[in-house]
PDB file of C-alpha atoms in Angstrom:
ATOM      1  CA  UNK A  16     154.750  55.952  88.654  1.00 31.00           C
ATOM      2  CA  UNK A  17     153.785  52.009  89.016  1.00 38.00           C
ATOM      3  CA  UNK A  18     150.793  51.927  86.752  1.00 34.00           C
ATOM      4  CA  UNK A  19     150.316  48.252  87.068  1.00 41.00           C
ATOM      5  CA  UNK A  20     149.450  49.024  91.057  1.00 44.00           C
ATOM      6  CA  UNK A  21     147.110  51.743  89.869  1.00 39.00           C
ATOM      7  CA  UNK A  22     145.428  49.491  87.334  1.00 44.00           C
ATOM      8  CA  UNK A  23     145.689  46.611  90.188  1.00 49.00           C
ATOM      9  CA  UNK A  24     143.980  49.004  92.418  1.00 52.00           C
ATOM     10  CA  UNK A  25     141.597  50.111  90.288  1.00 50.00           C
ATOM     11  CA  UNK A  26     140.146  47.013  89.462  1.00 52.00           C
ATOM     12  CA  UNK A  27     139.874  46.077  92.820  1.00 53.00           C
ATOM     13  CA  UNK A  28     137.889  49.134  93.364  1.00 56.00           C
ATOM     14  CA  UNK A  29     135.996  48.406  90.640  1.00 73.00           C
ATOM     15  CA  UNK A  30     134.491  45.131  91.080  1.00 84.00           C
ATOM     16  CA  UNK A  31     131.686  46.496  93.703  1.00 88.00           C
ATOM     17  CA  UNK A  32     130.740  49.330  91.486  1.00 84.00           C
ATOM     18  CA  UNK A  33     127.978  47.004  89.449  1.00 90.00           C
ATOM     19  CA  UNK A  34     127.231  44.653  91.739  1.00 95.00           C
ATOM     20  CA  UNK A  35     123.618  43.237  92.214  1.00 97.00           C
ATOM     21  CA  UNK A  36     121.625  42.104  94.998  1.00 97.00           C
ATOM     22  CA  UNK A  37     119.040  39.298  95.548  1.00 96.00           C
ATOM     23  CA  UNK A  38     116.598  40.667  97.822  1.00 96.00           C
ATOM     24  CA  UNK A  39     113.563  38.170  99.227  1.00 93.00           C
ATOM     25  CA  UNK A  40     110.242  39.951  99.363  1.00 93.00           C
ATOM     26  CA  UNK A  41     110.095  39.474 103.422  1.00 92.00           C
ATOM     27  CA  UNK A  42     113.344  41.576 103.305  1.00 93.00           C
ATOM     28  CA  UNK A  43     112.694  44.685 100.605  1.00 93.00           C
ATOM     29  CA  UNK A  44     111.351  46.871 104.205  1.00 91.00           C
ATOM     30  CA  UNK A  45     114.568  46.717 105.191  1.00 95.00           C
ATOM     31  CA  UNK A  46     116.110  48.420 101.833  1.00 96.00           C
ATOM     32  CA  UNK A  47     114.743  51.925 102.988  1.00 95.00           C
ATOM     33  CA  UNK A  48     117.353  52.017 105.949  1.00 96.00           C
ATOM     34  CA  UNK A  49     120.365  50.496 104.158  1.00 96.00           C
ATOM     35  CA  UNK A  50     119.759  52.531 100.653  1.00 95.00           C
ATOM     36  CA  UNK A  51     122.404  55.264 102.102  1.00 94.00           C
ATOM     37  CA  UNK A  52     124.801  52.354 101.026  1.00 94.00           C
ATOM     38  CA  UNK A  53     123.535  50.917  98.099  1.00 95.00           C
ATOM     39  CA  UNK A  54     124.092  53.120  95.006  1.00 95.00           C
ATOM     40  CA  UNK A  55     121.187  54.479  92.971  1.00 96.00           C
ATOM     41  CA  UNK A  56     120.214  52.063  89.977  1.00 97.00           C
ATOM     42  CA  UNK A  57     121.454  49.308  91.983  1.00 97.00           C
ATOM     43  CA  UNK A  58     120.132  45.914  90.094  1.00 98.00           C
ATOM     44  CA  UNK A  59     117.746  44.276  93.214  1.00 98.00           C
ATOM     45  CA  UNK A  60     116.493  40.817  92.101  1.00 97.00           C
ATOM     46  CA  UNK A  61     113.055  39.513  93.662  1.00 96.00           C
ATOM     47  CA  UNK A  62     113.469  35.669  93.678  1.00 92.00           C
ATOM     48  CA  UNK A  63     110.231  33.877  93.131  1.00 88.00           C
ATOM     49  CA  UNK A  64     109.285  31.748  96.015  1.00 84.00           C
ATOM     50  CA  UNK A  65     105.981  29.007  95.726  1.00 80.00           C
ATOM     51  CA  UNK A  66     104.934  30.763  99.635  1.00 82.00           C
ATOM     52  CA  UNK A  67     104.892  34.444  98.186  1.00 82.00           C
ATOM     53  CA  UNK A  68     101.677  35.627  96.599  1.00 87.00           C
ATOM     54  CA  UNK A  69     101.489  37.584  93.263  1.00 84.00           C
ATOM     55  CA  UNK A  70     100.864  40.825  95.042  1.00 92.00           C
ATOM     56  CA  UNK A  71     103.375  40.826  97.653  1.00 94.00           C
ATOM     57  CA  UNK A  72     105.887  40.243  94.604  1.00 95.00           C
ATOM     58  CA  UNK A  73     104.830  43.491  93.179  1.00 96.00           C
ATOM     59  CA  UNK A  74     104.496  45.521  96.134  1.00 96.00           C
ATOM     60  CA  UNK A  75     108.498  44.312  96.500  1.00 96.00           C
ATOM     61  CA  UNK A  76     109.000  45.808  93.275  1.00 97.00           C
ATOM     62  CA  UNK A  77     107.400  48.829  93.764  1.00 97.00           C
ATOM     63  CA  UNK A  78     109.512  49.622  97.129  1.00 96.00           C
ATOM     64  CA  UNK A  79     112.484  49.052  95.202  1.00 97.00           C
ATOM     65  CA  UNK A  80     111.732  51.291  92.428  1.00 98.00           C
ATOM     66  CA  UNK A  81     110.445  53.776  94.715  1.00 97.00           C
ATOM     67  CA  UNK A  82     113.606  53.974  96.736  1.00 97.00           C
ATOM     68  CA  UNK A  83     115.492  54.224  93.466  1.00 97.00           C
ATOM     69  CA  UNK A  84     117.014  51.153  92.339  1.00 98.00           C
ATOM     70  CA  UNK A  85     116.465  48.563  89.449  1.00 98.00           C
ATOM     71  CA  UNK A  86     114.063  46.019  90.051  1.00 98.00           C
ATOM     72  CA  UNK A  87     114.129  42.570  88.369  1.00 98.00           C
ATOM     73  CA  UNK A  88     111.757  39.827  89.225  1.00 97.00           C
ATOM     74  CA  UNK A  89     111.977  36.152  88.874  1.00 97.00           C
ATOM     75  CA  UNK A  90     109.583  34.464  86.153  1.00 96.00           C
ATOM     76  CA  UNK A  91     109.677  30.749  87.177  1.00 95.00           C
ATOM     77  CA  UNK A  92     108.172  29.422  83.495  1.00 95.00           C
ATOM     78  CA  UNK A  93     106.760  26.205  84.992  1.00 94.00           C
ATOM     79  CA  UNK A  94     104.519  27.871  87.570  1.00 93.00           C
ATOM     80  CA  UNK A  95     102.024  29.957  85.288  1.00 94.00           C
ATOM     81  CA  UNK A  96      99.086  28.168  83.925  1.00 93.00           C
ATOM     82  CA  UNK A  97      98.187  29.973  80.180  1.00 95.00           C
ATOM     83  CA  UNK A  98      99.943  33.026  78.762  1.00 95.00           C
ATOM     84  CA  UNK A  99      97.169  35.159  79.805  1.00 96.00           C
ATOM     85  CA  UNK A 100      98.090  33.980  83.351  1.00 95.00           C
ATOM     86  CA  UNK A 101     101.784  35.381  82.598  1.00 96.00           C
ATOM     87  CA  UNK A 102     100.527  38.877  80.738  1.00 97.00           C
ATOM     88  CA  UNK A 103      98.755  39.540  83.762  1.00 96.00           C
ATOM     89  CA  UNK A 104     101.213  39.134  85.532  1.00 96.00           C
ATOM     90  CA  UNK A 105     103.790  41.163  83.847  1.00 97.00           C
ATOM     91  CA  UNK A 106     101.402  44.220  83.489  1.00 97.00           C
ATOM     92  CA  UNK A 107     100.966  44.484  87.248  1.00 97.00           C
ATOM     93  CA  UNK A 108     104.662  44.444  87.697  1.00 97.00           C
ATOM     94  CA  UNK A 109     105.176  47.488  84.819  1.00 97.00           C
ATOM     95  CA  UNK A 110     101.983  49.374  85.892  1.00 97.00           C
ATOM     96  CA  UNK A 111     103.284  49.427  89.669  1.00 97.00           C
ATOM     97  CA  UNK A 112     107.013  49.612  89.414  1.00 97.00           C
ATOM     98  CA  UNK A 113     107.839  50.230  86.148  1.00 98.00           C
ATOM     99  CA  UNK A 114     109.833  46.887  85.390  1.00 98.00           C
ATOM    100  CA  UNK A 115     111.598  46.548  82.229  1.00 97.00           C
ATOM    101  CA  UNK A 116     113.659  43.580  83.171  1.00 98.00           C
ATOM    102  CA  UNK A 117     113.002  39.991  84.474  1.00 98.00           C
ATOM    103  CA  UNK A 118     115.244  36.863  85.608  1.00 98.00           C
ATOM    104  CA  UNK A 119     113.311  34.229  83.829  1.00 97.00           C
ATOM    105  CA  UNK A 120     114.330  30.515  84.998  1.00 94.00           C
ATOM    106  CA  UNK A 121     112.451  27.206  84.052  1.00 91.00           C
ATOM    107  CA  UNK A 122     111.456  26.457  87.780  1.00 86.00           C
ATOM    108  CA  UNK A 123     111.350  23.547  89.567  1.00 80.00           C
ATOM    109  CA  UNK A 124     107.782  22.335  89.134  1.00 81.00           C
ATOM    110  CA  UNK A 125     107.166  18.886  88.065  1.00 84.00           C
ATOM    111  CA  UNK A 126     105.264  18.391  85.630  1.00 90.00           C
ATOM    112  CA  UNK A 127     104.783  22.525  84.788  1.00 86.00           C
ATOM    113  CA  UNK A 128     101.845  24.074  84.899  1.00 89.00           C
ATOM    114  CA  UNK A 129     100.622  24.821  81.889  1.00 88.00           C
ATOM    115  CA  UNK A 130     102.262  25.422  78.445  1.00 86.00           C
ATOM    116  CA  UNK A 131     105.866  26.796  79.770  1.00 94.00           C
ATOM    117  CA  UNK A 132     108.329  24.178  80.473  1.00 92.00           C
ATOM    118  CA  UNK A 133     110.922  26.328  80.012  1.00 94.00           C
ATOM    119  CA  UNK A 134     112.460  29.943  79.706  1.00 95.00           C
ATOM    120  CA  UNK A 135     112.798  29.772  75.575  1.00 96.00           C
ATOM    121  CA  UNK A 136     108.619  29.208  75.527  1.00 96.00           C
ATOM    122  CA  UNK A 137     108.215  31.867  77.094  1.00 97.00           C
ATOM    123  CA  UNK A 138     110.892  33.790  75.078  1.00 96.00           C
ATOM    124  CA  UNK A 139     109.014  32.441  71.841  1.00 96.00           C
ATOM    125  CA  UNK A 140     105.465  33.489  73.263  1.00 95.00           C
ATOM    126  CA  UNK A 141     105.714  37.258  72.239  1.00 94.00           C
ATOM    127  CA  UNK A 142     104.252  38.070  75.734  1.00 96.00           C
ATOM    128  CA  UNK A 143     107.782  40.390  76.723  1.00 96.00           C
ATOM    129  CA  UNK A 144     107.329  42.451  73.654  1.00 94.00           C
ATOM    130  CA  UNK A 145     103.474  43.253  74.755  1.00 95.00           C
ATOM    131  CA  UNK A 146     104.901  44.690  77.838  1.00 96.00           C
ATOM    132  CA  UNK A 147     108.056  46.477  76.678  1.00 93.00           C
ATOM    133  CA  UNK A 148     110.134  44.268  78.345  1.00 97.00           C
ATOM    134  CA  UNK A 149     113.703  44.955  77.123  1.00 96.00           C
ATOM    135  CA  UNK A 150     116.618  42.916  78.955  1.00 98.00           C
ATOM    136  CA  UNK A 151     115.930  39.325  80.042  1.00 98.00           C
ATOM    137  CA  UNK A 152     118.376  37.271  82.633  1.00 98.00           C
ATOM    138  CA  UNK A 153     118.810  34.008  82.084  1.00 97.00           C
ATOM    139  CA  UNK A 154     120.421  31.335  84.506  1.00 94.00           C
ATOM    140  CA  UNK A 155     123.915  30.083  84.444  1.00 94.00           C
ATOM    141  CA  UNK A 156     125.548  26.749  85.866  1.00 91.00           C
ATOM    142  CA  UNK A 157     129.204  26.876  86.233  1.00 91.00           C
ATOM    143  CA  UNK A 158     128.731  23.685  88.378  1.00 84.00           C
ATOM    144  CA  UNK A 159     126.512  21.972  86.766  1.00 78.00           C
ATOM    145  CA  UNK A 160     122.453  20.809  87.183  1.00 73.00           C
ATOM    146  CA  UNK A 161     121.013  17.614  88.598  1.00 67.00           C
ATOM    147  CA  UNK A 162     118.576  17.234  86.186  1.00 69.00           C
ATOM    148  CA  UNK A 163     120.586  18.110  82.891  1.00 74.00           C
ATOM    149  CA  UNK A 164     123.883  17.583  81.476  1.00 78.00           C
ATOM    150  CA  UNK A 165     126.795  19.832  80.791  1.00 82.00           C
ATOM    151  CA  UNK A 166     125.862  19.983  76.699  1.00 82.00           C
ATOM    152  CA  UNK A 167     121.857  20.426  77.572  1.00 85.00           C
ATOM    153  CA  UNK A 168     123.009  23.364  79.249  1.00 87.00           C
ATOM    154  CA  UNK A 169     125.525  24.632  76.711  1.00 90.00           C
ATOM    155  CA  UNK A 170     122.749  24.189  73.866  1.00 93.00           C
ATOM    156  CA  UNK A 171     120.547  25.678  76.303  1.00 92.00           C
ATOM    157  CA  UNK A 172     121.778  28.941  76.526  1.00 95.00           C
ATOM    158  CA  UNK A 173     122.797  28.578  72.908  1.00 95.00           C
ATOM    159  CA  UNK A 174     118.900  28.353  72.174  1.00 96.00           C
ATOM    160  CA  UNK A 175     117.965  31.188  74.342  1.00 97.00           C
ATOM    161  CA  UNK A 176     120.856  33.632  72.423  1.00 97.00           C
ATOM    162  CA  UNK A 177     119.210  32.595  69.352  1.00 97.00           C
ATOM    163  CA  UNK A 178     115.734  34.064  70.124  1.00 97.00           C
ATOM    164  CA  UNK A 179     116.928  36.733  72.020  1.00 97.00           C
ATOM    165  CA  UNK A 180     118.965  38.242  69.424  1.00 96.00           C
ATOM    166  CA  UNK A 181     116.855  37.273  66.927  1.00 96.00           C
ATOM    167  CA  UNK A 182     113.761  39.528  69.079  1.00 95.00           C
ATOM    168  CA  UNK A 183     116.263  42.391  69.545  1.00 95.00           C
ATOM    169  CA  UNK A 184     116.284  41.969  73.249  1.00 96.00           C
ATOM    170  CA  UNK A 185     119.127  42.717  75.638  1.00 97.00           C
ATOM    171  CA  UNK A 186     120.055  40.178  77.822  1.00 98.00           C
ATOM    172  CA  UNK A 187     122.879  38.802  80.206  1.00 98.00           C
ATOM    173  CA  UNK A 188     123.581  35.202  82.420  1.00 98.00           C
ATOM    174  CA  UNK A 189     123.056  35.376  86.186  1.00 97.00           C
ATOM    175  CA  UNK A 190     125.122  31.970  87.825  1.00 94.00           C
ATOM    176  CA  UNK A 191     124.484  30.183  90.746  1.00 90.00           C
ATOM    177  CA  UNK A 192     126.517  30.825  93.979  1.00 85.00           C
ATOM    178  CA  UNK A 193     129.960  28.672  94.671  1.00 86.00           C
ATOM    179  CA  UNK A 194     132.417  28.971  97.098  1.00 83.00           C
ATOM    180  CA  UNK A 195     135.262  29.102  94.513  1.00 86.00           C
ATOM    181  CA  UNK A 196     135.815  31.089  91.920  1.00 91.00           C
ATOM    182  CA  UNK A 197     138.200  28.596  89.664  1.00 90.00           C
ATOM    183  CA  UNK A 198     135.123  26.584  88.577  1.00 91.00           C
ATOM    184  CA  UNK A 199     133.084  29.555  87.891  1.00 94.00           C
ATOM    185  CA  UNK A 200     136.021  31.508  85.685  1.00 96.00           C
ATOM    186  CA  UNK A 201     136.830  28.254  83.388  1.00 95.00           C
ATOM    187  CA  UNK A 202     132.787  27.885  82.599  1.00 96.00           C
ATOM    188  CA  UNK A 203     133.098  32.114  81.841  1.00 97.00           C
ATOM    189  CA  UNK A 204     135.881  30.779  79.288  1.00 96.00           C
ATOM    190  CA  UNK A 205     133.698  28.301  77.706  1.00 96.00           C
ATOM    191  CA  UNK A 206     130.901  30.776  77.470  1.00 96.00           C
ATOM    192  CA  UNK A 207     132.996  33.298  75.999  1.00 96.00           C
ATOM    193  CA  UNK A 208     134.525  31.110  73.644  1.00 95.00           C
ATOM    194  CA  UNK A 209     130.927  30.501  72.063  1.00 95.00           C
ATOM    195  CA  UNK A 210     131.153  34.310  71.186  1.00 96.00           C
ATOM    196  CA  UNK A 211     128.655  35.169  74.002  1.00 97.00           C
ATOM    197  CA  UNK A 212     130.105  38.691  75.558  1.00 96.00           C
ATOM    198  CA  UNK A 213     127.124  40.052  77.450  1.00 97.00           C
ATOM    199  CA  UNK A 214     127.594  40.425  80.999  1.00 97.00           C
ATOM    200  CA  UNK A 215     127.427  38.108  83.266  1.00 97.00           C
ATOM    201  CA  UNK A 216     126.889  38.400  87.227  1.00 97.00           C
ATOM    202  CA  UNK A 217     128.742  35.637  89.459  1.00 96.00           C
ATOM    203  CA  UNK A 218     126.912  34.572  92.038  1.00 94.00           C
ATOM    204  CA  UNK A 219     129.073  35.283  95.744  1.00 93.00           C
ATOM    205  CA  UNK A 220     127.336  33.635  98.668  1.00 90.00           C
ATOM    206  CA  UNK A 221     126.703  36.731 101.663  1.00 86.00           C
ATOM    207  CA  UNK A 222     127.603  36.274 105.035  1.00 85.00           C
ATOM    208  CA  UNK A 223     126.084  33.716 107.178  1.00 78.00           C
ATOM    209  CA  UNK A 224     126.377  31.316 109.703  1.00 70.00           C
ATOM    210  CA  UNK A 225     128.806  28.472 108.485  1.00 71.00           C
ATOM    211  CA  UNK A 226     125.947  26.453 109.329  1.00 71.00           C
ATOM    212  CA  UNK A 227     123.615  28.012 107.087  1.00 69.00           C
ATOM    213  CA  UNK A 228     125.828  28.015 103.979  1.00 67.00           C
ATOM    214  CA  UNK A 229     125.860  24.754 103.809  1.00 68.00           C
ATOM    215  CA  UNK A 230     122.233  23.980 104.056  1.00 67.00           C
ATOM    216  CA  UNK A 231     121.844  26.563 101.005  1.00 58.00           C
ATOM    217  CA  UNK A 232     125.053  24.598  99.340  1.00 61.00           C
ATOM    218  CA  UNK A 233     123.242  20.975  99.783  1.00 56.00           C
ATOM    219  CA  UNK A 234     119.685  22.378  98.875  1.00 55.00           C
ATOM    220  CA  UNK A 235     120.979  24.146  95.637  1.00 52.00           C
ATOM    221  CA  UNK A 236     123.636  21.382  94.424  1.00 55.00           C
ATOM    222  CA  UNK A 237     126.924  23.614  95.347  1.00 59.00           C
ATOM    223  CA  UNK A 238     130.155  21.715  95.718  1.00 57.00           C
ATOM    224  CA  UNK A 239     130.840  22.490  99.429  1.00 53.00           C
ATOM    225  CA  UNK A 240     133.898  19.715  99.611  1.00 47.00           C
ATOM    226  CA  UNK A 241     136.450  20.365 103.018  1.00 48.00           C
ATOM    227  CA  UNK A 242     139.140  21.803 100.234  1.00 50.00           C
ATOM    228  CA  UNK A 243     136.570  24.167  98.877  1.00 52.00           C
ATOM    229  CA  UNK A 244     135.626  25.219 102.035  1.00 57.00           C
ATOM    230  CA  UNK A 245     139.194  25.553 103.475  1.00 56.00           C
ATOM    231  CA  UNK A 246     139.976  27.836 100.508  1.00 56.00           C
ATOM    232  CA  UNK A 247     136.890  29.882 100.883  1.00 56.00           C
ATOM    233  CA  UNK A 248     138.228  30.461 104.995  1.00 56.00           C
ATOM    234  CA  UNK A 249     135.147  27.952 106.490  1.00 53.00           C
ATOM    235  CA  UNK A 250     135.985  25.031 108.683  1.00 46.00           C
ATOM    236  CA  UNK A 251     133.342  22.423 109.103  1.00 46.00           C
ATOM    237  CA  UNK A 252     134.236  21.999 112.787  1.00 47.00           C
ATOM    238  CA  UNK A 253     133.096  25.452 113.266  1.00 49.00           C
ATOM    239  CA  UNK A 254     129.406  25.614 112.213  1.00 41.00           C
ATOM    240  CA  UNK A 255     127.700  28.060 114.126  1.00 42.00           C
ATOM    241  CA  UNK A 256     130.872  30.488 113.127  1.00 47.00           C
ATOM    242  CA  UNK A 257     129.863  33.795 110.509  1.00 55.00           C
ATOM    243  CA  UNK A 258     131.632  33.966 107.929  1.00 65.00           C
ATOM    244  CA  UNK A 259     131.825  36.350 104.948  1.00 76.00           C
ATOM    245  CA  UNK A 260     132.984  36.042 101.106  1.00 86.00           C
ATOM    246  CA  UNK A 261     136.251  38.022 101.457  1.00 87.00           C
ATOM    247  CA  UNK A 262     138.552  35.435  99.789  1.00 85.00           C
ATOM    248  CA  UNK A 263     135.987  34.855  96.875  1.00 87.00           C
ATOM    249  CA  UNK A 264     135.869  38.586  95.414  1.00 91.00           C
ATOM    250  CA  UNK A 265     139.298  39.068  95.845  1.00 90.00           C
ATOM    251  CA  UNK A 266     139.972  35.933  93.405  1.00 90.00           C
ATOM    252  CA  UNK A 267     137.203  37.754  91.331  1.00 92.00           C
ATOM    253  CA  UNK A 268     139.055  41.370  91.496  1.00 91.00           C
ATOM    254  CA  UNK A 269     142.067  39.533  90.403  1.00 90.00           C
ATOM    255  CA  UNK A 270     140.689  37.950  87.693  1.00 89.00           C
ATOM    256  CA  UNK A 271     139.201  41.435  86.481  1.00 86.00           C
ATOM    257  CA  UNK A 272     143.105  42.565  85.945  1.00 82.00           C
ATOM    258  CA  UNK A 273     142.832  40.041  82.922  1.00 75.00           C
ATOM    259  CA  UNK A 274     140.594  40.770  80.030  1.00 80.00           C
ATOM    260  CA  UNK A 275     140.234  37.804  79.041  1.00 89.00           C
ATOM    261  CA  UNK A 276     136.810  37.245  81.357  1.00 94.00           C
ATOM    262  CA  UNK A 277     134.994  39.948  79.782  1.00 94.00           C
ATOM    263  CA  UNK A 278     132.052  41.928  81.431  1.00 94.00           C
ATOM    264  CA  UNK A 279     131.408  40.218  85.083  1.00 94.00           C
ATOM    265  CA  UNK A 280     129.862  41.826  87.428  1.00 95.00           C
ATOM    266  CA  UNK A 281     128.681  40.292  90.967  1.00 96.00           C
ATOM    267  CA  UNK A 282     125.376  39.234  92.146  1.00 97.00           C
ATOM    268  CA  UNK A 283     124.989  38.319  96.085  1.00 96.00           C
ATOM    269  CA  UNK A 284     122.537  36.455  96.914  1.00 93.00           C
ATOM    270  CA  UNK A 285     122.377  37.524 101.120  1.00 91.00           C
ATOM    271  CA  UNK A 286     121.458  33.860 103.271  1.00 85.00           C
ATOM    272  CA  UNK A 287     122.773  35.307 106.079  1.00 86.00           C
ATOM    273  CA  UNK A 288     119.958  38.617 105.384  1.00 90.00           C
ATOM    274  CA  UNK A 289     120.593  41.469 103.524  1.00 94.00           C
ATOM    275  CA  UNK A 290     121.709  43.307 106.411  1.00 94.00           C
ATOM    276  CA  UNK A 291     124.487  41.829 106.677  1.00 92.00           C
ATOM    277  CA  UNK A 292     125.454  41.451 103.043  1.00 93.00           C
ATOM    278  CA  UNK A 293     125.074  45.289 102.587  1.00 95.00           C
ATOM    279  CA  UNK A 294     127.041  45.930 105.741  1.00 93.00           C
ATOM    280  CA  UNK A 295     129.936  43.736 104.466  1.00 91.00           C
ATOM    281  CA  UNK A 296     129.350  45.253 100.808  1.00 92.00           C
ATOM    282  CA  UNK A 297     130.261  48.210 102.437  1.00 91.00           C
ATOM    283  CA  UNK A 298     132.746  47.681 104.930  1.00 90.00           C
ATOM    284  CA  UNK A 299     134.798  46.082 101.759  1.00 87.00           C
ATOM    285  CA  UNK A 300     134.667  49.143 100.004  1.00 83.00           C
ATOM    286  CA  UNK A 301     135.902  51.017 102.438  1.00 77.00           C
TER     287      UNK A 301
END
């Protein structure tokens, strides 16, 4: 028996079995009809966008816990104006869909707010203990930020480890999307090398229009170079063409033979709608 095809083969089965979704509040309708192929307890994340109100955010969350899955809204730190702002906040998302985790990012407001410039003030607030929250996301940036360099972000999440141990609380790193993998699995090195082992979910881009990864690549700071693209199977001269992240998860499945990257689980973030992610989720299980 070739046991090294059967743990090859497992692996590649395995590395849809956690994966997560991003899921825009515009879009949770459509979960009811495509939950047949999402698995129960499926991790749905509810990005926070400025256009969304506070209520359509939780009524998101609600249809996502009602159809069974996990859900886990975005706290952008910058846009609340007082903690009581934020504790309201949080208690409408537990009273109505029973959340118990939250992606909390800094957000992109300049100057913030109010009080929160960051995730670790709100970490330091107390506010997530008054509401039972028990496993907090934080971001990752295996490519880098515009606004901060490589060592603020390494002390970064070296800061937020610090409290959230020190509170008790789960917690596990969320990346941004790439088209490669290479980048992504040397910062997972780094990271693990700091003694960090919870899990963390690489971002994979969903199938779009050629076209439309790009624009997400250029607004969010990807490197979309012609050799990245070539190697994730997109041409430039063909922009209106679909294309899906086939070439991407197979690096990742390979990568999962070797132990060496730890718990890593992926996280797609669907520009092309979550129809079609969940479609091609499922047509590359089968």
């Amino acid at each position: 028996m070739d046991i090294s095809g059967l743990k090859s083969e497992h692996r590649y089965r395995d590395v849809l079995e956690r994966f997560s979704l991003e899921v825009t509040v515009k879009d949770a309708s459509q979960l009811s009809d495509l939950s047949p192929d999402i698995p129960k307890g499926t991790l749905i994340s509810v990005p926070y966008l400025s256009s969304d109100s506070g209520n359509v955010r939780i009524s998101a969350a609600k249809t996502i816990r009602q159809l069974g899955f996990e859900p886990m809204p975005h706290i952008a730190a910058r846009r609340f104006g007082t903690e009581a702002e934020l504790s309201d906040a949080l208690s409408d998302f537990v009273r109505e869909a029973q959340v118990t985790r939250l992606l909390i990012l800094a957000g992109d407001l300049d100057p913030p707010k109010g009080a929160f410039r960051d995730t670790a003030a709100i970490l330091r607030s107390g506010v997530l203990q008054q509401h039972a929250i028990r496993h907090v996301a934080i971001a990752g940036h295996p490519e880098g930020h515009s606004s901060q360099s490589a060592g603020m972000l390494t002390e970064a999440i070296s800061e937020k480890r610090r409290i959230l141990e020190a509170l008790d609380l789960e917690w596990s790193i969320f990346t941004q999307f790439t088209f490669s993998a290479v980048p992504v699995l040397d910062w997972i090195i780094g990271v693990r090398s700091r003694g960090i082992t919870v899990p963390i979910h690489v971002g994979i881009p969903g199938p779009a229009s050629i076209r439309t990864l790009m624009r997400f690549a250029s607004v969010c700071g990807v490197s979309a170079s012609t050799a990245v693209l070539k190697k994730y199977g997109l041409s430039i001269t063909q922009l209106l063409s679909s294309a899906g992240p086939d070439v991407l998860v197979d690096d990742y499945a390979a990568a999962m033979i070797d132990g060496v990257y730890g718990d890593i689980r992926l996280h797609f973030y669907p520009f092309g709608g979550v129809r079609k992610s969940v479609e091609w989720i499922r047509g590359y299980r089968r």
